[in-house]
Amino acid sequence: MSRATTLPGDPPGGRRAVAVWSIGVAVYFVAVIFRTSLGVAGLDAADRFHVNASALSTFSILQLLVYAGMQIPVGLLVDRLGTKKVLCLGAVLFTAGQLGFAFSPSYGTALASRALLGCGDALTFISVLRLGTRWFPARRGPFVAQLAGLVGMAGNLVSTLVLARLLHGLGWTPAFAGSALAGVVVLVLTLLFLKDHPEGHEPEPIPHQGAAYVRRQIAEAWREPGTRLGMWVHFTTQFPAMVFLLLWGLPFLVQAQGLSRATAGELLTLVVLSNMVVGLVYGQVVARHHAARLPLALGTVAATAVMWALTLAWPGAHAPMALLLALCVVLGACGPASMLGFDFSRPANPPERQGTASGITNMGGFIASMTTLFAIGVLLDATGDDYSVAFCAVFVLQALGLSQILRLRGRAARRERERLVASRVETVHVPAA
């Protein structure tokens, strides 16, 4: 390994790092299972709580709202309290939310339970990103972050393949209450074995200054062009797949494209599988070629826009299956591309500000997803379920995000070069032991 790729004070990595990081990722894995569990229980939930489609969609929008709103507070908490405490709190909250959902007698209590689950879920991903930066060398950051995202998508698969069978085999309460045991297991593992950082790599203590500390952390993170670029990359890349998987993909494939529910479900699974494969590829590419971050992000945005344009503008009544397959494969790249946003914010901020910067970055995609979920619903109502018009909201959000990426990329690149030169100078002047 060359000195140019080693930063002063880099953690060593190794087997112990993998073991500790795996515990944190296990918490995130369970959180994603709980987050996506409603996706396989939508029809059951409608029957159980006697609600229509609009009320049912409120579950998803509320979860995203809580998740997005919590990102900056979570980043501040991670920077202030450390990873272990925040992950433990997250596990307690999302486990309580899953249990509450299992025993909810009414729509109102079920909605409150999903909000609690969303709050706990919001505490996990930023914590796992922080854990990776504390235990692994900076050069491994892109691959470690993509691997965490891949594990999250594996959680999505578990909810689709395993929880769905439990739900239909055992019933509502046993399935959701039984799955909550996984939250208890990861909470115990975190309490017993997780450490915030390896020995000798403790962060500098931060004196508590109340509101002044909060304002300073947010202002300094936001001032960095890399943080804002990361947020807009996340904003522009994540939401097309999130909206498709979370709510509107199944109705689009069944109602607009005339597919059966089984075939539509297989296409949604293809998005998840594509996400996992592309995540490994993107992580390896960026770990070896740092300059590939922006081309990969922009290429994903362009490919997504092209595939949606071809699908929505297809002259026949339904798009051919080959085109729908290609669309789902490309949508699978959206999640890994959104992870590239953290590869812009991470080098732009010092270790003591990583949580806050990651929280700002992570807000981008979820704000875009909430906006698009709402816009598509409104347009469907206004046009009599014309999906070709409603899904044009995707292009509007992509255009907004793309304009900001192009505006910020030059400033972010200059700041990153300056920081890299400074770190090399610091390395050269460190006296030998």
Coordinates of C-alpha atoms in Angstrom, one line a residue:
M1 CA 0.0 0.0 0.0
S2 CA 1.4 3.4 -0.9
R3 CA 1.8 6.2 1.6
A4 CA -0.5 8.3 -0.6
T5 CA -3.4 6.1 0.2
T6 CA -2.8 6.1 4.0
L7 CA -4.1 8.9 6.1
P8 CA -2.6 9.8 9.5
G9 CA -4.2 7.9 12.3
D10 CA -6.0 5.4 10.0
P11 CA -7.5 2.5 12.0
P12 CA -5.9 -0.8 11.2
G13 CA -8.9 -2.9 10.1
G14 CA -8.4 -6.6 10.3
R15 CA -10.5 -9.5 11.7
R16 CA -11.5 -7.8 14.9
A17 CA -12.8 -4.8 12.8
V18 CA -14.9 -7.2 10.7
A19 CA -16.3 -8.9 13.8
V20 CA -17.3 -5.6 15.5
W21 CA -18.6 -4.1 12.3
S22 CA -20.7 -7.2 11.6
I23 CA -22.6 -6.7 14.9
G24 CA -23.5 -3.2 13.9
V25 CA -24.5 -4.3 10.4
A26 CA -26.7 -7.1 12.0
V27 CA -28.6 -4.3 13.8
Y28 CA -29.2 -2.5 10.5
F29 CA -30.1 -5.8 8.8
V30 CA -32.9 -6.4 11.4
A31 CA -34.1 -2.8 11.1
V32 CA -34.5 -3.2 7.3
I33 CA -36.5 -6.4 7.8
F34 CA -38.8 -4.6 10.2
R35 CA -38.9 -1.5 7.9
T36 CA -39.9 -3.5 4.8
S37 CA -42.2 -5.9 6.6
L38 CA -45.3 -3.9 5.7
G39 CA -44.5 -4.4 2.0
V40 CA -45.5 -8.1 2.3
A41 CA -48.4 -7.4 4.7
G42 CA -50.2 -4.5 2.9
L43 CA -53.3 -6.5 1.9
D44 CA -53.4 -8.1 5.4
A45 CA -53.1 -4.7 7.1
A46 CA -55.9 -3.3 5.0
D47 CA -58.2 -6.2 6.1
R48 CA -57.0 -6.1 9.7
F49 CA -57.5 -2.3 10.2
H50 CA -60.3 -1.9 7.7
V51 CA -58.6 0.9 5.8
N52 CA -58.5 2.0 2.2
A53 CA -55.4 2.4 -0.1
S54 CA -54.9 6.0 0.9
A55 CA -54.8 5.3 4.6
L56 CA -52.5 2.3 3.9
S57 CA -50.0 4.5 2.0
T58 CA -49.8 6.7 5.1
F59 CA -47.8 3.9 6.8
S60 CA -45.1 4.3 4.2
I61 CA -45.1 8.1 4.0
L62 CA -45.0 8.4 7.8
Q63 CA -42.1 6.0 8.1
L64 CA -40.1 8.1 5.5
L65 CA -41.1 11.3 7.2
V66 CA -39.8 10.1 10.6
Y67 CA -36.7 8.6 9.0
A68 CA -35.8 11.7 7.1
G69 CA -36.6 14.1 10.0
M70 CA -34.4 12.1 12.3
Q71 CA -31.2 12.1 10.2
I72 CA -29.5 15.2 11.4
P73 CA -30.5 14.6 15.1
V74 CA -29.1 11.1 14.7
G75 CA -25.9 12.3 13.2
L76 CA -25.5 14.7 16.2
L77 CA -26.2 11.9 18.6
V78 CA -23.7 9.6 17.0
D79 CA -21.0 12.3 17.1
R80 CA -21.9 13.1 20.7
L81 CA -22.7 9.7 22.3
G82 CA -20.9 7.2 20.1
T83 CA -22.1 4.3 18.0
K84 CA -22.9 1.7 20.7
K85 CA -25.3 3.8 22.7
V86 CA -27.2 5.0 19.6
L87 CA -27.4 1.5 18.1
C88 CA -28.8 0.1 21.4
L89 CA -31.4 2.8 21.5
G90 CA -32.3 2.1 17.9
A91 CA -32.7 -1.6 18.6
V92 CA -35.0 -0.9 21.6
L93 CA -37.2 1.4 19.6
F94 CA -37.6 -0.6 16.4
T95 CA -38.2 -3.8 18.4
A96 CA -40.9 -2.1 20.5
G97 CA -42.4 -0.7 17.3
Q98 CA -42.5 -4.2 15.7
L99 CA -44.1 -5.7 18.8
G100 CA -46.6 -2.9 19.0
F101 CA -47.5 -3.5 15.4
A102 CA -48.0 -7.2 16.1
F103 CA -50.6 -6.4 18.8
S104 CA -52.1 -3.2 17.5
P105 CA -55.9 -3.4 17.8
S106 CA -56.6 -0.3 15.6
Y107 CA -55.3 1.7 12.8
G108 CA -54.2 4.6 15.1
T109 CA -52.1 2.3 17.3
A110 CA -50.6 0.6 14.3
L111 CA -49.6 4.0 12.8
A112 CA -48.0 5.0 16.1
S113 CA -46.1 1.7 16.2
R114 CA -44.8 2.2 12.7
A115 CA -43.6 5.7 13.6
L116 CA -41.8 4.3 16.6
L117 CA -40.2 1.6 14.4
G118 CA -39.2 4.3 11.9
C119 CA -37.6 6.3 14.7
G120 CA -35.5 3.3 15.8
D121 CA -34.7 2.4 12.1
A122 CA -33.4 6.0 11.6
L123 CA -30.8 5.4 14.3
T124 CA -29.1 2.5 12.6
F125 CA -27.6 3.3 9.2
I126 CA -25.7 6.5 10.2
S127 CA -24.3 4.6 13.2
V128 CA -23.1 1.7 10.9
L129 CA -21.4 4.2 8.6
R130 CA -19.7 5.8 11.6
L131 CA -18.6 2.4 12.9
G132 CA -17.0 1.6 9.5
T133 CA -15.0 4.8 9.5
R134 CA -13.8 4.1 13.1
W135 CA -12.7 0.5 12.4
F136 CA -11.5 0.4 8.8
P137 CA -8.8 2.5 6.9
A138 CA -10.2 5.3 4.8
R139 CA -9.3 3.6 1.5
R140 CA -11.8 0.8 2.4
G141 CA -14.6 3.3 3.1
P142 CA -16.5 3.0 -0.2
F143 CA -16.5 -0.8 -0.2
V144 CA -17.5 -1.0 3.5
A145 CA -20.4 1.4 2.9
Q146 CA -21.6 -0.4 -0.2
L147 CA -21.4 -3.7 1.7
A148 CA -23.5 -2.3 4.5
G149 CA -26.1 -1.2 1.9
L150 CA -26.0 -4.7 0.4
V151 CA -26.7 -6.3 3.8
G152 CA -29.7 -3.9 4.1
M153 CA -31.1 -5.2 0.8
A154 CA -30.6 -8.7 2.1
G155 CA -32.9 -7.7 4.9
N156 CA -35.5 -6.7 2.3
L157 CA -35.2 -10.1 0.7
V158 CA -35.8 -11.8 4.1
S159 CA -39.0 -9.8 4.7
T160 CA -40.2 -10.8 1.2
L161 CA -39.3 -14.4 1.3
V162 CA -39.4 -15.4 4.9
L163 CA -41.8 -13.0 6.7
A164 CA -44.4 -13.4 4.0
R165 CA -44.5 -17.1 4.6
L166 CA -44.7 -16.7 8.3
L167 CA -47.5 -14.2 7.9
H168 CA -49.6 -16.5 5.7
G169 CA -48.7 -19.6 7.7
L170 CA -49.0 -18.4 11.3
G171 CA -51.1 -15.3 11.1
W172 CA -50.5 -11.6 11.9
T173 CA -49.6 -11.5 15.6
P174 CA -47.4 -14.6 15.8
A175 CA -45.4 -13.5 12.6
F176 CA -44.7 -10.0 13.7
A177 CA -44.2 -10.8 17.4
G178 CA -41.9 -13.7 16.5
S179 CA -39.9 -11.6 14.2
A180 CA -39.4 -9.0 17.0
L181 CA -37.2 -11.6 18.7
A182 CA -34.5 -10.8 16.2
G183 CA -34.4 -7.3 17.6
V184 CA -33.8 -8.7 21.1
V185 CA -30.9 -10.8 19.8
V186 CA -29.0 -8.0 18.1
L187 CA -29.6 -5.7 21.1
V188 CA -27.9 -8.3 23.4
L189 CA -25.0 -8.7 20.9
T190 CA -24.5 -5.0 20.7
L191 CA -24.5 -4.6 24.5
L192 CA -22.0 -7.4 25.0
F193 CA -19.6 -7.1 22.2
L194 CA -19.7 -3.9 20.2
K195 CA -17.1 -1.2 20.7
D196 CA -17.1 2.3 19.2
H197 CA -13.4 2.2 18.1
P198 CA -10.2 0.2 18.4
E199 CA -7.7 0.9 21.1
G200 CA -5.5 3.9 20.4
H201 CA -8.0 5.4 18.0
E202 CA -10.2 7.3 20.4
P203 CA -11.7 10.5 19.0
E204 CA -10.8 13.8 20.5
P205 CA -13.2 14.7 23.4
I206 CA -15.8 17.3 22.5
P207 CA -16.8 19.7 25.3
H208 CA -20.6 19.8 25.6
Q209 CA -21.8 23.3 24.6
G210 CA -25.5 22.7 24.3
A211 CA -27.2 24.5 21.4
A212 CA -24.0 26.1 20.4
Y213 CA -22.4 22.7 19.7
V214 CA -25.4 21.6 17.6
R215 CA -25.4 24.8 15.6
R216 CA -21.7 24.5 15.0
Q217 CA -21.7 20.9 13.9
I218 CA -24.5 21.5 11.4
A219 CA -23.1 24.7 10.1
E220 CA -19.6 23.4 9.6
A221 CA -20.8 20.2 8.0
W222 CA -23.1 22.1 5.6
R223 CA -20.4 24.7 4.8
E224 CA -18.4 21.9 3.1
P225 CA -19.3 21.6 -0.6
G226 CA -18.6 17.9 -0.3
T227 CA -21.4 17.5 2.2
R228 CA -23.9 19.3 0.0
L229 CA -22.7 17.4 -3.1
G230 CA -23.2 14.1 -1.3
M231 CA -26.7 15.1 -0.2
W232 CA -27.7 16.0 -3.8
V233 CA -26.1 12.8 -5.2
H234 CA -28.2 10.8 -2.6
F235 CA -31.2 12.9 -3.5
T236 CA -31.0 12.3 -7.2
T237 CA -30.1 8.6 -7.3
Q238 CA -32.0 6.9 -4.5
F239 CA -35.6 7.9 -4.9
P240 CA -36.6 6.1 -8.2
A241 CA -36.0 2.7 -6.8
M242 CA -37.3 3.6 -3.3
V243 CA -40.6 4.8 -4.7
F244 CA -40.9 1.8 -6.9
L245 CA -40.2 -0.7 -4.1
L246 CA -42.0 1.0 -1.3
L247 CA -45.4 1.8 -2.9
W248 CA -45.9 2.4 -6.6
G249 CA -44.0 -0.4 -8.3
L250 CA -46.6 -3.1 -7.8
P251 CA -49.6 -1.0 -8.8
F252 CA -47.7 0.3 -11.9
L253 CA -46.8 -3.3 -13.0
V254 CA -50.3 -4.7 -12.3
Q255 CA -52.6 -1.9 -13.3
A256 CA -50.6 -0.1 -16.0
Q257 CA -48.7 -3.0 -17.4
G258 CA -51.2 -5.8 -17.0
L259 CA -49.0 -8.2 -15.1
S260 CA -50.2 -10.7 -12.5
R261 CA -49.3 -10.0 -8.9
A262 CA -46.9 -13.0 -8.9
T263 CA -45.0 -11.7 -11.9
A264 CA -44.9 -8.2 -10.5
G265 CA -43.5 -9.5 -7.3
E266 CA -40.7 -11.3 -9.2
L267 CA -39.8 -8.1 -10.9
L268 CA -39.6 -6.3 -7.6
T269 CA -37.3 -9.0 -6.3
L270 CA -35.2 -8.5 -9.4
V271 CA -34.7 -4.9 -8.3
V272 CA -33.4 -6.1 -4.9
L273 CA -31.1 -8.7 -6.5
S274 CA -29.7 -6.2 -9.0
N275 CA -29.1 -3.8 -6.1
M276 CA -27.0 -6.3 -4.3
V277 CA -24.9 -7.2 -7.3
V278 CA -24.3 -3.6 -8.4
G279 CA -23.5 -2.6 -4.8
L280 CA -20.5 -5.0 -4.8
V281 CA -19.3 -3.7 -8.2
Y282 CA -19.6 0.0 -7.3
G283 CA -17.9 -0.5 -4.0
Q284 CA -14.9 -2.3 -5.6
V285 CA -14.7 0.3 -8.4
V286 CA -14.7 3.3 -6.2
A287 CA -12.3 1.7 -3.7
R288 CA -9.8 1.4 -6.5
H289 CA -10.6 4.5 -8.6
H290 CA -11.8 7.3 -6.4
A291 CA -12.5 9.5 -9.4
A292 CA -15.2 7.1 -10.6
R293 CA -17.7 8.3 -8.0
L294 CA -19.3 11.1 -10.1
P295 CA -19.3 9.3 -13.4
L296 CA -21.0 6.3 -11.8
A297 CA -23.6 8.5 -10.1
L298 CA -24.3 10.5 -13.3
G299 CA -24.4 7.4 -15.4
T300 CA -27.0 5.8 -13.1
V301 CA -29.2 8.9 -13.2
A302 CA -28.9 9.0 -17.0
A303 CA -29.7 5.2 -17.4
T304 CA -32.7 5.5 -15.0
A305 CA -34.1 8.5 -16.9
V306 CA -33.7 6.7 -20.3
M307 CA -35.3 3.5 -19.1
W308 CA -38.3 5.3 -17.5
A309 CA -38.7 7.4 -20.7
L310 CA -38.7 4.3 -22.9
T311 CA -41.1 2.5 -20.6
L312 CA -43.6 5.4 -20.2
A313 CA -43.5 6.4 -23.9
W314 CA -43.9 2.9 -25.3
P315 CA -46.5 3.1 -28.1
G316 CA -48.3 -0.1 -27.3
A317 CA -50.8 -0.7 -24.5
H318 CA -48.0 -2.4 -22.4
A319 CA -44.3 -2.2 -22.5
P320 CA -42.6 -5.5 -23.5
M321 CA -41.3 -7.8 -20.7
A322 CA -37.7 -7.3 -21.9
L323 CA -38.0 -3.6 -21.3
L324 CA -39.6 -4.0 -17.9
L325 CA -36.7 -6.4 -17.0
A326 CA -34.2 -3.9 -18.1
L327 CA -36.0 -1.2 -16.1
C328 CA -35.8 -3.2 -12.9
V329 CA -32.2 -4.1 -13.4
V330 CA -31.3 -0.4 -13.8
L331 CA -33.5 0.6 -10.8
G332 CA -31.3 -1.9 -8.9
A333 CA -28.4 0.5 -9.4
C334 CA -30.1 3.4 -7.7
G335 CA -29.4 2.2 -4.2
P336 CA -25.6 1.7 -4.7
A337 CA -25.4 5.0 -6.6
S338 CA -27.0 6.8 -3.6
M339 CA -24.2 5.3 -1.4
L340 CA -21.7 7.3 -3.5
G341 CA -23.1 10.4 -1.8
F342 CA -21.4 9.3 1.4
D343 CA -18.1 9.0 -0.5
F344 CA -18.3 12.8 -1.2
S345 CA -19.3 13.8 2.4
R346 CA -16.9 11.5 4.2
P347 CA -13.6 13.0 3.0
A348 CA -15.0 16.5 3.4
N349 CA -15.4 16.2 7.2
P350 CA -13.2 15.3 10.1
P351 CA -14.0 12.2 12.2
E352 CA -15.8 14.1 14.9
R353 CA -18.3 15.5 12.4
Q354 CA -18.9 12.3 10.3
G355 CA -22.2 11.5 11.9
T356 CA -23.7 14.9 11.3
A357 CA -22.4 15.0 7.7
S358 CA -23.8 11.5 7.0
G359 CA -27.1 12.6 8.5
I360 CA -27.3 15.5 6.1
T361 CA -26.4 13.4 3.1
N362 CA -28.9 10.6 4.1
M363 CA -31.7 13.1 4.2
G364 CA -31.5 13.8 0.5
G365 CA -32.9 10.6 -0.9
F366 CA -35.6 10.3 1.6
I367 CA -36.9 13.8 1.0
A368 CA -36.9 13.1 -2.7
S369 CA -38.7 9.8 -2.1
M370 CA -41.4 11.4 0.1
T371 CA -41.9 14.2 -2.5
T372 CA -42.2 11.7 -5.4
L373 CA -44.6 9.4 -3.4
F374 CA -46.9 12.3 -2.8
A375 CA -46.6 13.7 -6.3
I376 CA -47.4 10.5 -8.0
G377 CA -50.4 9.9 -5.8
V378 CA -51.8 13.4 -6.6
L379 CA -51.1 13.0 -10.3
L380 CA -52.8 9.6 -10.4
D381 CA -55.9 11.1 -8.8
A382 CA -55.9 14.1 -11.1
T383 CA -55.5 12.1 -14.3
G384 CA -57.7 9.1 -13.6
D385 CA -54.7 6.7 -12.9
D386 CA -52.6 7.7 -15.9
Y387 CA -49.3 6.3 -14.8
S388 CA -47.5 7.7 -17.9
V389 CA -48.2 11.2 -16.6
A390 CA -47.8 10.5 -12.9
F391 CA -44.4 8.9 -13.2
C392 CA -43.1 12.0 -15.0
A393 CA -42.6 13.4 -11.5
V394 CA -39.4 11.3 -11.5
F395 CA -37.9 13.4 -14.3
V396 CA -38.6 16.7 -12.4
L397 CA -36.8 15.5 -9.3
Q398 CA -33.9 14.2 -11.3
A399 CA -33.5 17.5 -13.1
L400 CA -33.5 19.4 -9.9
G401 CA -30.9 17.1 -8.3
L402 CA -28.7 17.0 -11.4
S403 CA -28.6 20.8 -11.6
Q404 CA -27.3 21.0 -8.0
I405 CA -24.7 18.2 -8.6
L406 CA -23.3 20.0 -11.6
R407 CA -23.2 23.3 -9.7
L408 CA -21.3 21.9 -6.7
R409 CA -18.9 19.3 -8.3
G410 CA -16.1 21.8 -9.1
R411 CA -16.0 23.3 -5.6
A412 CA -16.1 20.0 -3.9
A413 CA -13.3 18.6 -6.0
R414 CA -11.1 21.6 -5.3
R415 CA -11.7 21.3 -1.5
E416 CA -10.9 17.6 -1.6
R417 CA -7.6 18.2 -3.5
E418 CA -6.6 20.8 -0.9
R419 CA -7.4 18.4 1.9
L420 CA -5.5 15.6 0.3
V421 CA -2.4 17.8 -0.2
A422 CA -2.6 18.9 3.4
S423 CA -2.8 15.3 4.7
R424 CA 0.3 14.3 2.6
V425 CA 2.2 17.3 4.0
E426 CA 1.2 16.3 7.5
T427 CA 2.3 12.7 6.9
V428 CA 5.7 13.8 5.6
H429 CA 6.3 16.0 8.6
V430 CA 5.4 13.4 11.2
P431 CA 8.7 12.6 13.0
A432 CA 9.8 8.9 13.0
A433 CA 9.2 7.1 16.3

